[in-house]
């Protein structure tokens, strides 16, 4: 019985060895136990995409958890975190200026510290101008300065706002990502940008936790509050910007606004007389 077990185990070992030998031809043949291989980088409109592979005893592994990435010798930060938190086998370096050359180094490390097996690569970024997209975000590369725009941008008679998002210290400047489909506060004033990123002006209907409300954005885009005279009628906009309807107490005086927001004046509402300025006459 013992002889049968030994023969069975020998067959298993022989089969396993044969399988490993056949699969070995599809991977590189390292001289050391651990080998780090950096793939050819892919240049994108806003940076460089990196990918790499770790081999242990000639086999590709996935359990190495951390890497450090350097650009021109400076560690990359993204959203305030060092790239030591990168755990996958690829990473996109974002924030590189167009038409520039960079030296990028990827250093793997584990529980025993930084490995000696690291690789460097020299890349030159795409010299693209105007709007560029990366990972779902839109950026604007200034055609004159060659730097990514931040803050307000006038393009094709429309205003856009590019908000700081990344902190590429190796360029000593932040990148601006286009704000879209949301409210944004700039210099203590609120603005709304539509799905395409363009700043909205005039009346706009918006739904949030308060329900469906009408808002008015001034010609310069900032949200209006308080009294608004528009199309020969007065409207009152709450402190959060929503258009008021029904009875409203303003500066110790009662006013009434119809369902469409127009202020009532020189009339009687629910038995209460309103004067020419719209205030209730006691």
PDB file of C-alpha atoms in Angstrom:
ATOM      1  CA  UNK A   1       0.000   0.000   0.000  1.00  0.00           C
ATOM      2  CA  UNK A   2       2.873   2.372   0.875  1.00  0.00           C
ATOM      3  CA  UNK A   3       4.497   1.643  -2.501  1.00  0.00           C
ATOM      4  CA  UNK A   4       1.272   2.600  -4.300  1.00  0.00           C
ATOM      5  CA  UNK A   5       1.138   5.928  -2.424  1.00  0.00           C
ATOM      6  CA  UNK A   6       4.731   6.713  -3.341  1.00  0.00           C
ATOM      7  CA  UNK A   7       4.119   5.905  -7.012  1.00  0.00           C
ATOM      8  CA  UNK A   8       0.956   8.089  -6.997  1.00  0.00           C
ATOM      9  CA  UNK A   9       2.794  11.049  -5.454  1.00  0.00           C
ATOM     10  CA  UNK A  10       5.619  10.654  -7.946  1.00  0.00           C
ATOM     11  CA  UNK A  11       3.133  10.841 -10.817  1.00  0.00           C
ATOM     12  CA  UNK A  12       1.614  14.036  -9.402  1.00  0.00           C
ATOM     13  CA  UNK A  13       5.039  15.687  -9.020  1.00  0.00           C
ATOM     14  CA  UNK A  14       6.009  14.618 -12.554  1.00  0.00           C
ATOM     15  CA  UNK A  15       2.753  16.010 -14.003  1.00  0.00           C
ATOM     16  CA  UNK A  16       3.140  19.318 -12.115  1.00  0.00           C
ATOM     17  CA  UNK A  17       6.729  19.705 -13.300  1.00  0.00           C
ATOM     18  CA  UNK A  18       5.716  19.046 -16.908  1.00  0.00           C
ATOM     19  CA  UNK A  19       2.929  21.671 -16.703  1.00  0.00           C
ATOM     20  CA  UNK A  20       5.271  24.289 -15.231  1.00  0.00           C
ATOM     21  CA  UNK A  21       7.887  23.613 -17.871  1.00  0.00           C
ATOM     22  CA  UNK A  22       5.402  24.135 -20.705  1.00  0.00           C
ATOM     23  CA  UNK A  23       4.008  27.355 -19.229  1.00  0.00           C
ATOM     24  CA  UNK A  24       7.520  28.657 -18.538  1.00  0.00           C
ATOM     25  CA  UNK A  25       8.143  29.298 -22.227  1.00  0.00           C
ATOM     26  CA  UNK A  26       5.500  32.080 -22.218  1.00  0.00           C
ATOM     27  CA  UNK A  27       7.242  34.244 -19.616  1.00  0.00           C
ATOM     28  CA  UNK A  28      10.669  35.814 -19.308  1.00  0.00           C
ATOM     29  CA  UNK A  29      13.545  33.811 -17.823  1.00  0.00           C
ATOM     30  CA  UNK A  30      14.934  35.832 -14.888  1.00  0.00           C
ATOM     31  CA  UNK A  31      18.227  35.117 -13.189  1.00  0.00           C
ATOM     32  CA  UNK A  32      17.012  36.156  -9.729  1.00  0.00           C
ATOM     33  CA  UNK A  33      14.040  34.975  -7.694  1.00  0.00           C
ATOM     34  CA  UNK A  34      12.244  38.337  -8.015  1.00  0.00           C
ATOM     35  CA  UNK A  35      12.134  40.214 -11.310  1.00  0.00           C
ATOM     36  CA  UNK A  36      10.369  43.520 -11.948  1.00  0.00           C
ATOM     37  CA  UNK A  37       9.497  44.339 -15.558  1.00  0.00           C
ATOM     38  CA  UNK A  38       8.246  47.785 -16.607  1.00  0.00           C
ATOM     39  CA  UNK A  39       6.243  47.728 -19.847  1.00  0.00           C
ATOM     40  CA  UNK A  40       6.554  50.286 -22.616  1.00  0.00           C
ATOM     41  CA  UNK A  41       4.712  53.407 -21.358  1.00  0.00           C
ATOM     42  CA  UNK A  42       1.674  54.791 -23.186  1.00  0.00           C
ATOM     43  CA  UNK A  43       1.674  58.569 -23.626  1.00  0.00           C
ATOM     44  CA  UNK A  44      -1.770  60.167 -23.091  1.00  0.00           C
ATOM     45  CA  UNK A  45      -2.933  63.754 -23.752  1.00  0.00           C
ATOM     46  CA  UNK A  46      -2.526  64.577 -20.048  1.00  0.00           C
ATOM     47  CA  UNK A  47       0.257  62.292 -18.925  1.00  0.00           C
ATOM     48  CA  UNK A  48       1.696  58.784 -19.175  1.00  0.00           C
ATOM     49  CA  UNK A  49       0.125  55.391 -18.450  1.00  0.00           C
ATOM     50  CA  UNK A  50       2.469  52.893 -16.814  1.00  0.00           C
ATOM     51  CA  UNK A  51       2.089  49.149 -16.418  1.00  0.00           C
ATOM     52  CA  UNK A  52       4.415  46.518 -14.990  1.00  0.00           C
ATOM     53  CA  UNK A  53       4.741  42.871 -14.013  1.00  0.00           C
ATOM     54  CA  UNK A  54       6.411  41.088 -11.095  1.00  0.00           C
ATOM     55  CA  UNK A  55       7.875  37.609 -11.541  1.00  0.00           C
ATOM     56  CA  UNK A  56       8.928  35.234  -8.787  1.00  0.00           C
ATOM     57  CA  UNK A  57      10.936  32.196  -9.812  1.00  0.00           C
ATOM     58  CA  UNK A  58       9.861  32.828 -13.419  1.00  0.00           C
ATOM     59  CA  UNK A  59       6.146  33.028 -12.579  1.00  0.00           C
ATOM     60  CA  UNK A  60       3.963  36.109 -12.765  1.00  0.00           C
ATOM     61  CA  UNK A  61       2.641  37.110  -9.349  1.00  0.00           C
ATOM     62  CA  UNK A  62      -0.070  39.483  -8.148  1.00  0.00           C
ATOM     63  CA  UNK A  63       0.419  39.601  -4.388  1.00  0.00           C
ATOM     64  CA  UNK A  64       2.999  42.388  -4.229  1.00  0.00           C
ATOM     65  CA  UNK A  65       0.998  45.255  -2.804  1.00  0.00           C
ATOM     66  CA  UNK A  66       2.888  48.543  -3.001  1.00  0.00           C
ATOM     67  CA  UNK A  67       4.937  50.664  -5.371  1.00  0.00           C
ATOM     68  CA  UNK A  68       6.607  54.048  -5.316  1.00  0.00           C
ATOM     69  CA  UNK A  69       6.612  56.186  -8.424  1.00  0.00           C
ATOM     70  CA  UNK A  70       8.978  59.092  -9.041  1.00  0.00           C
ATOM     71  CA  UNK A  71       8.977  61.767 -11.732  1.00  0.00           C
ATOM     72  CA  UNK A  72      12.309  63.502 -12.216  1.00  0.00           C
ATOM     73  CA  UNK A  73      13.337  62.065  -8.851  1.00  0.00           C
ATOM     74  CA  UNK A  74      10.325  63.515  -7.010  1.00  0.00           C
ATOM     75  CA  UNK A  75       7.661  61.197  -5.495  1.00  0.00           C
ATOM     76  CA  UNK A  76       4.248  61.642  -7.098  1.00  0.00           C
ATOM     77  CA  UNK A  77       1.301  62.760  -5.011  1.00  0.00           C
ATOM     78  CA  UNK A  78      -2.300  62.344  -6.082  1.00  0.00           C
ATOM     79  CA  UNK A  79      -5.121  63.836  -4.005  1.00  0.00           C
ATOM     80  CA  UNK A  80      -2.594  64.328  -1.214  1.00  0.00           C
ATOM     81  CA  UNK A  81      -1.478  60.687  -0.971  1.00  0.00           C
ATOM     82  CA  UNK A  82       1.920  59.236  -1.789  1.00  0.00           C
ATOM     83  CA  UNK A  83       1.820  56.592  -4.494  1.00  0.00           C
ATOM     84  CA  UNK A  84       2.925  53.999  -1.960  1.00  0.00           C
ATOM     85  CA  UNK A  85      -0.807  53.318  -1.696  1.00  0.00           C
ATOM     86  CA  UNK A  86      -0.915  52.119  -5.309  1.00  0.00           C
ATOM     87  CA  UNK A  87      -1.638  48.391  -5.149  1.00  0.00           C
ATOM     88  CA  UNK A  88      -2.483  47.492  -8.745  1.00  0.00           C
ATOM     89  CA  UNK A  89      -0.139  46.766 -11.620  1.00  0.00           C
ATOM     90  CA  UNK A  90      -0.727  50.023 -13.489  1.00  0.00           C
ATOM     91  CA  UNK A  91      -0.850  53.740 -12.808  1.00  0.00           C
ATOM     92  CA  UNK A  92      -1.414  56.928 -14.830  1.00  0.00           C
ATOM     93  CA  UNK A  93       0.886  59.849 -14.140  1.00  0.00           C
ATOM     94  CA  UNK A  94      -1.354  62.899 -14.608  1.00  0.00           C
ATOM     95  CA  UNK A  95      -0.258  66.530 -14.595  1.00  0.00           C
ATOM     96  CA  UNK A  96       2.648  66.418 -17.013  1.00  0.00           C
ATOM     97  CA  UNK A  97       2.992  69.495 -19.179  1.00  0.00           C
ATOM     98  CA  UNK A  98       2.752  68.917 -22.949  1.00  0.00           C
ATOM     99  CA  UNK A  99       5.854  68.696 -25.088  1.00  0.00           C
ATOM    100  CA  UNK A 100       8.169  68.006 -22.143  1.00  0.00           C
ATOM    101  CA  UNK A 101      10.607  65.194 -21.349  1.00  0.00           C
ATOM    102  CA  UNK A 102      10.384  63.343 -18.020  1.00  0.00           C
ATOM    103  CA  UNK A 103      12.240  60.556 -16.273  1.00  0.00           C
ATOM    104  CA  UNK A 104       9.826  58.200 -14.530  1.00  0.00           C
ATOM    105  CA  UNK A 105      10.894  55.500 -12.074  1.00  0.00           C
ATOM    106  CA  UNK A 106       8.745  52.737 -10.575  1.00  0.00           C
ATOM    107  CA  UNK A 107      10.091  51.138  -7.383  1.00  0.00           C
ATOM    108  CA  UNK A 108       8.338  48.043  -5.967  1.00  0.00           C
ATOM    109  CA  UNK A 109       8.579  47.367  -2.244  1.00  0.00           C
ATOM    110  CA  UNK A 110       7.130  44.965   0.278  1.00  0.00           C
ATOM    111  CA  UNK A 111       7.343  44.002   3.936  1.00  0.00           C
ATOM    112  CA  UNK A 112      11.154  43.814   3.774  1.00  0.00           C
ATOM    113  CA  UNK A 113      11.617  47.326   2.429  1.00  0.00           C
ATOM    114  CA  UNK A 114      12.402  48.762  -0.997  1.00  0.00           C
ATOM    115  CA  UNK A 115      13.547  46.285  -3.615  1.00  0.00           C
ATOM    116  CA  UNK A 116      16.672  46.832  -5.661  1.00  0.00           C
ATOM    117  CA  UNK A 117      14.700  45.779  -8.743  1.00  0.00           C
ATOM    118  CA  UNK A 118      13.347  49.061 -10.101  1.00  0.00           C
ATOM    119  CA  UNK A 119      13.193  50.518 -13.596  1.00  0.00           C
ATOM    120  CA  UNK A 120      13.346  53.983 -15.123  1.00  0.00           C
ATOM    121  CA  UNK A 121      11.960  55.198 -18.430  1.00  0.00           C
ATOM    122  CA  UNK A 122      12.274  58.497 -20.316  1.00  0.00           C
ATOM    123  CA  UNK A 123       9.125  59.794 -21.992  1.00  0.00           C
ATOM    124  CA  UNK A 124       8.069  62.863 -23.940  1.00  0.00           C
ATOM    125  CA  UNK A 125       4.505  64.065 -23.530  1.00  0.00           C
ATOM    126  CA  UNK A 126       2.060  64.899 -26.288  1.00  0.00           C
ATOM    127  CA  UNK A 127       2.061  68.542 -27.279  1.00  0.00           C
ATOM    128  CA  UNK A 128      -1.723  68.840 -27.574  1.00  0.00           C
ATOM    129  CA  UNK A 129      -3.542  72.160 -27.194  1.00  0.00           C
ATOM    130  CA  UNK A 130      -7.038  73.064 -26.045  1.00  0.00           C
ATOM    131  CA  UNK A 131      -9.431  70.623 -24.376  1.00  0.00           C
ATOM    132  CA  UNK A 132      -8.070  67.197 -23.435  1.00  0.00           C
ATOM    133  CA  UNK A 133      -9.800  64.367 -21.558  1.00  0.00           C
ATOM    134  CA  UNK A 134      -8.296  61.857 -19.139  1.00  0.00           C
ATOM    135  CA  UNK A 135     -10.036  59.314 -16.878  1.00  0.00           C
ATOM    136  CA  UNK A 136     -13.396  61.043 -17.379  1.00  0.00           C
ATOM    137  CA  UNK A 137     -12.084  64.511 -16.461  1.00  0.00           C
ATOM    138  CA  UNK A 138     -11.644  67.435 -18.844  1.00  0.00           C
ATOM    139  CA  UNK A 139      -8.611  69.717 -18.791  1.00  0.00           C
ATOM    140  CA  UNK A 140      -7.640  72.731 -20.869  1.00  0.00           C
ATOM    141  CA  UNK A 141      -4.120  73.167 -22.204  1.00  0.00           C
ATOM    142  CA  UNK A 142      -3.434  76.836 -22.888  1.00  0.00           C
ATOM    143  CA  UNK A 143      -2.419  77.215 -26.581  1.00  0.00           C
ATOM    144  CA  UNK A 144      -0.038  80.082 -25.746  1.00  0.00           C
ATOM    145  CA  UNK A 145       1.679  79.113 -22.494  1.00  0.00           C
ATOM    146  CA  UNK A 146       1.455  75.325 -22.888  1.00  0.00           C
ATOM    147  CA  UNK A 147       0.286  74.999 -19.270  1.00  0.00           C
ATOM    148  CA  UNK A 148      -2.972  73.590 -17.971  1.00  0.00           C
ATOM    149  CA  UNK A 149      -5.537  76.262 -17.235  1.00  0.00           C
ATOM    150  CA  UNK A 150      -7.046  76.813 -13.786  1.00  0.00           C
ATOM    151  CA  UNK A 151      -9.924  79.021 -12.698  1.00  0.00           C
ATOM    152  CA  UNK A 152     -12.174  80.842 -15.154  1.00  0.00           C
ATOM    153  CA  UNK A 153     -11.926  80.121 -18.871  1.00  0.00           C
ATOM    154  CA  UNK A 154     -13.776  81.834 -21.745  1.00  0.00           C
ATOM    155  CA  UNK A 155     -14.021  79.523 -24.731  1.00  0.00           C
ATOM    156  CA  UNK A 156     -16.318  80.005 -27.753  1.00  0.00           C
ATOM    157  CA  UNK A 157     -18.305  82.720 -25.925  1.00  0.00           C
ATOM    158  CA  UNK A 158     -18.993  80.377 -22.993  1.00  0.00           C
ATOM    159  CA  UNK A 159     -17.548  80.519 -19.496  1.00  0.00           C
ATOM    160  CA  UNK A 160     -16.088  77.441 -17.814  1.00  0.00           C
ATOM    161  CA  UNK A 161     -14.502  76.912 -14.435  1.00  0.00           C
ATOM    162  CA  UNK A 162     -11.554  74.586 -13.914  1.00  0.00           C
ATOM    163  CA  UNK A 163     -11.149  73.538 -10.310  1.00  0.00           C
ATOM    164  CA  UNK A 164      -7.923  72.394  -8.658  1.00  0.00           C
ATOM    165  CA  UNK A 165      -7.900  68.623  -8.344  1.00  0.00           C
ATOM    166  CA  UNK A 166      -4.432  67.162  -8.661  1.00  0.00           C
ATOM    167  CA  UNK A 167      -1.224  68.261  -6.955  1.00  0.00           C
ATOM    168  CA  UNK A 168       1.673  67.311  -9.223  1.00  0.00           C
ATOM    169  CA  UNK A 169       4.522  68.689  -7.134  1.00  0.00           C
ATOM    170  CA  UNK A 170       7.047  67.854  -9.807  1.00  0.00           C
ATOM    171  CA  UNK A 171       5.477  70.632 -11.919  1.00  0.00           C
ATOM    172  CA  UNK A 172       4.870  72.998  -8.970  1.00  0.00           C
ATOM    173  CA  UNK A 173       1.352  73.709 -10.179  1.00  0.00           C
ATOM    174  CA  UNK A 174      -2.079  72.178  -9.788  1.00  0.00           C
ATOM    175  CA  UNK A 175      -4.207  71.020 -12.677  1.00  0.00           C
ATOM    176  CA  UNK A 176      -7.703  72.349 -13.218  1.00  0.00           C
ATOM    177  CA  UNK A 177     -10.508  69.916 -13.973  1.00  0.00           C
ATOM    178  CA  UNK A 178     -13.648  71.225 -15.624  1.00  0.00           C
ATOM    179  CA  UNK A 179     -16.640  71.582 -13.285  1.00  0.00           C
ATOM    180  CA  UNK A 180     -19.853  70.233 -14.810  1.00  0.00           C
ATOM    181  CA  UNK A 181     -23.447  69.383 -13.882  1.00  0.00           C
ATOM    182  CA  UNK A 182     -23.181  70.890 -10.401  1.00  0.00           C
ATOM    183  CA  UNK A 183     -23.072  73.994  -8.240  1.00  0.00           C
ATOM    184  CA  UNK A 184     -19.686  75.498  -7.489  1.00  0.00           C
ATOM    185  CA  UNK A 185     -18.818  78.255  -5.032  1.00  0.00           C
ATOM    186  CA  UNK A 186     -16.200  80.692  -6.313  1.00  0.00           C
ATOM    187  CA  UNK A 187     -15.105  83.696  -4.235  1.00  0.00           C
ATOM    188  CA  UNK A 188     -18.119  83.233  -1.907  1.00  0.00           C
ATOM    189  CA  UNK A 189     -20.592  83.265  -4.812  1.00  0.00           C
ATOM    190  CA  UNK A 190     -22.511  80.304  -6.230  1.00  0.00           C
ATOM    191  CA  UNK A 191     -22.529  79.334  -9.906  1.00  0.00           C
ATOM    192  CA  UNK A 192     -24.086  76.461 -11.810  1.00  0.00           C
ATOM    193  CA  UNK A 193     -22.380  74.634 -14.676  1.00  0.00           C
ATOM    194  CA  UNK A 194     -24.351  72.397 -17.041  1.00  0.00           C
ATOM    195  CA  UNK A 195     -23.449  68.917 -18.323  1.00  0.00           C
ATOM    196  CA  UNK A 196     -21.087  70.334 -20.938  1.00  0.00           C
ATOM    197  CA  UNK A 197     -19.376  72.488 -18.304  1.00  0.00           C
ATOM    198  CA  UNK A 198     -20.719  75.837 -19.533  1.00  0.00           C
ATOM    199  CA  UNK A 199     -21.810  78.384 -16.928  1.00  0.00           C
ATOM    200  CA  UNK A 200     -25.596  78.881 -16.757  1.00  0.00           C
ATOM    201  CA  UNK A 201     -27.299  82.296 -16.753  1.00  0.00           C
ATOM    202  CA  UNK A 202     -30.964  83.291 -16.419  1.00  0.00           C
ATOM    203  CA  UNK A 203     -33.727  81.097 -15.008  1.00  0.00           C
ATOM    204  CA  UNK A 204     -32.947  77.486 -14.190  1.00  0.00           C
ATOM    205  CA  UNK A 205     -35.084  74.756 -12.621  1.00  0.00           C
ATOM    206  CA  UNK A 206     -33.194  72.561 -10.175  1.00  0.00           C
ATOM    207  CA  UNK A 207     -34.242  69.694  -7.908  1.00  0.00           C
ATOM    208  CA  UNK A 208     -32.570  68.857  -4.592  1.00  0.00           C
ATOM    209  CA  UNK A 209     -33.625  67.914  -1.053  1.00  0.00           C
ATOM    210  CA  UNK A 210     -35.876  71.008  -0.986  1.00  0.00           C
ATOM    211  CA  UNK A 211     -37.749  69.769  -4.038  1.00  0.00           C
ATOM    212  CA  UNK A 212     -38.052  71.309  -7.484  1.00  0.00           C
ATOM    213  CA  UNK A 213     -37.256  75.024  -7.409  1.00  0.00           C
ATOM    214  CA  UNK A 214     -36.532  77.847  -9.823  1.00  0.00           C
ATOM    215  CA  UNK A 215     -33.261  79.749  -9.509  1.00  0.00           C
ATOM    216  CA  UNK A 216     -31.989  82.838 -11.270  1.00  0.00           C
ATOM    217  CA  UNK A 217     -28.363  83.231 -12.320  1.00  0.00           C
ATOM    218  CA  UNK A 218     -27.261  86.801 -13.044  1.00  0.00           C
ATOM    219  CA  UNK A 219     -25.744  87.710 -16.438  1.00  0.00           C
ATOM    220  CA  UNK A 220     -22.292  87.208 -14.881  1.00  0.00           C
ATOM    221  CA  UNK A 221     -23.410  83.772 -13.646  1.00  0.00           C
ATOM    222  CA  UNK A 222     -23.597  84.249  -9.880  1.00  0.00           C
ATOM    223  CA  UNK A 223     -26.778  83.066  -8.158  1.00  0.00           C
ATOM    224  CA  UNK A 224     -29.294  85.786  -7.313  1.00  0.00           C
ATOM    225  CA  UNK A 225     -30.878  86.110  -3.854  1.00  0.00           C
ATOM    226  CA  UNK A 226     -33.386  88.625  -2.512  1.00  0.00           C
ATOM    227  CA  UNK A 227     -35.569  90.753  -4.745  1.00  0.00           C
ATOM    228  CA  UNK A 228     -35.337  90.402  -8.531  1.00  0.00           C
ATOM    229  CA  UNK A 229     -37.056  92.653 -11.083  1.00  0.00           C
ATOM    230  CA  UNK A 230     -37.475  90.672 -14.285  1.00  0.00           C
ATOM    231  CA  UNK A 231     -39.790  91.140 -17.273  1.00  0.00           C
ATOM    232  CA  UNK A 232     -41.757  93.889 -15.475  1.00  0.00           C
ATOM    233  CA  UNK A 233     -42.429  91.746 -12.416  1.00  0.00           C
ATOM    234  CA  UNK A 234     -40.886  91.359  -8.988  1.00  0.00           C
ATOM    235  CA  UNK A 235     -39.705  87.983  -7.644  1.00  0.00           C
ATOM    236  CA  UNK A 236     -38.216  87.015  -4.332  1.00  0.00           C
ATOM    237  CA  UNK A 237     -35.376  84.489  -4.171  1.00  0.00           C
ATOM    238  CA  UNK A 238     -34.573  82.774  -0.886  1.00  0.00           C
ATOM    239  CA  UNK A 239     -31.125  82.902   0.745  1.00  0.00           C
ATOM    240  CA  UNK A 240     -30.339  79.535  -0.883  1.00  0.00           C
ATOM    241  CA  UNK A 241     -31.492  80.884  -4.276  1.00  0.00           C
ATOM    242  CA  UNK A 242     -34.866  79.155  -4.680  1.00  0.00           C
ATOM    243  CA  UNK A 243     -37.789  81.265  -5.920  1.00  0.00           C
ATOM    244  CA  UNK A 244     -40.370  82.003  -3.215  1.00  0.00           C
ATOM    245  CA  UNK A 245     -44.109  81.408  -3.637  1.00  0.00           C
ATOM    246  CA  UNK A 246     -47.009  82.148  -1.294  1.00  0.00           C
ATOM    247  CA  UNK A 247     -46.641  84.389   1.749  1.00  0.00           C
ATOM    248  CA  UNK A 248     -43.178  85.648   2.634  1.00  0.00           C
ATOM    249  CA  UNK A 249     -42.012  87.874   5.510  1.00  0.00           C
ATOM    250  CA  UNK A 250     -39.274  90.232   4.321  1.00  0.00           C
ATOM    251  CA  UNK A 251     -37.887  92.978   6.576  1.00  0.00           C
ATOM    252  CA  UNK A 252     -40.941  92.779   8.865  1.00  0.00           C
ATOM    253  CA  UNK A 253     -43.358  93.114   5.955  1.00  0.00           C
ATOM    254  CA  UNK A 254     -45.574  90.433   4.428  1.00  0.00           C
ATOM    255  CA  UNK A 255     -45.621  89.839   0.675  1.00  0.00           C
ATOM    256  CA  UNK A 256     -47.388  87.326  -1.514  1.00  0.00           C
ATOM    257  CA  UNK A 257     -46.007  85.627  -4.642  1.00  0.00           C
ATOM    258  CA  UNK A 258     -48.166  83.737  -7.109  1.00  0.00           C
ATOM    259  CA  UNK A 259     -47.307  80.083  -7.941  1.00  0.00           C
ATOM    260  CA  UNK A 260     -45.212  81.328 -10.884  1.00  0.00           C
ATOM    261  CA  UNK A 261     -43.226  83.546  -8.494  1.00  0.00           C
ATOM    262  CA  UNK A 262     -44.642  86.949  -9.523  1.00  0.00           C
ATOM    263  CA  UNK A 263     -45.205  89.270  -6.574  1.00  0.00           C
ATOM    264  CA  UNK A 264     -48.817  90.375  -6.079  1.00  0.00           C
ATOM    265  CA  UNK A 265     -49.484  94.136  -5.775  1.00  0.00           C
ATOM    266  CA  UNK A 266     -52.489  96.479  -5.665  1.00  0.00           C
ATOM    267  CA  UNK A 267     -54.831  93.581  -4.942  1.00  0.00           C
ATOM    268  CA  UNK A 268     -56.375  91.543  -2.164  1.00  0.00           C
ATOM    269  CA  UNK A 269     -55.143  88.013  -1.435  1.00  0.00           C
ATOM    270  CA  UNK A 270     -57.060  85.738   0.955  1.00  0.00           C
ATOM    271  CA  UNK A 271     -58.759  88.824   2.465  1.00  0.00           C
ATOM    272  CA  UNK A 272     -55.479  90.755   2.914  1.00  0.00           C
ATOM    273  CA  UNK A 273     -54.930  93.990   1.012  1.00  0.00           C
ATOM    274  CA  UNK A 274     -51.559  94.513  -0.687  1.00  0.00           C
ATOM    275  CA  UNK A 275     -50.359  97.980  -1.701  1.00  0.00           C
ATOM    276  CA  UNK A 276     -48.472  99.041  -4.838  1.00  0.00           C
ATOM    277  CA  UNK A 277     -45.148  97.838  -3.400  1.00  0.00           C
ATOM    278  CA  UNK A 278     -46.678  94.444  -2.659  1.00  0.00           C
ATOM    279  CA  UNK A 279     -46.649  94.809   1.121  1.00  0.00           C
ATOM    280  CA  UNK A 280     -49.672  93.851   3.205  1.00  0.00           C
ATOM    281  CA  UNK A 281     -51.539  96.920   4.470  1.00  0.00           C
ATOM    282  CA  UNK A 282     -52.480  96.413   8.143  1.00  0.00           C
TER     283      UNK A 282
END
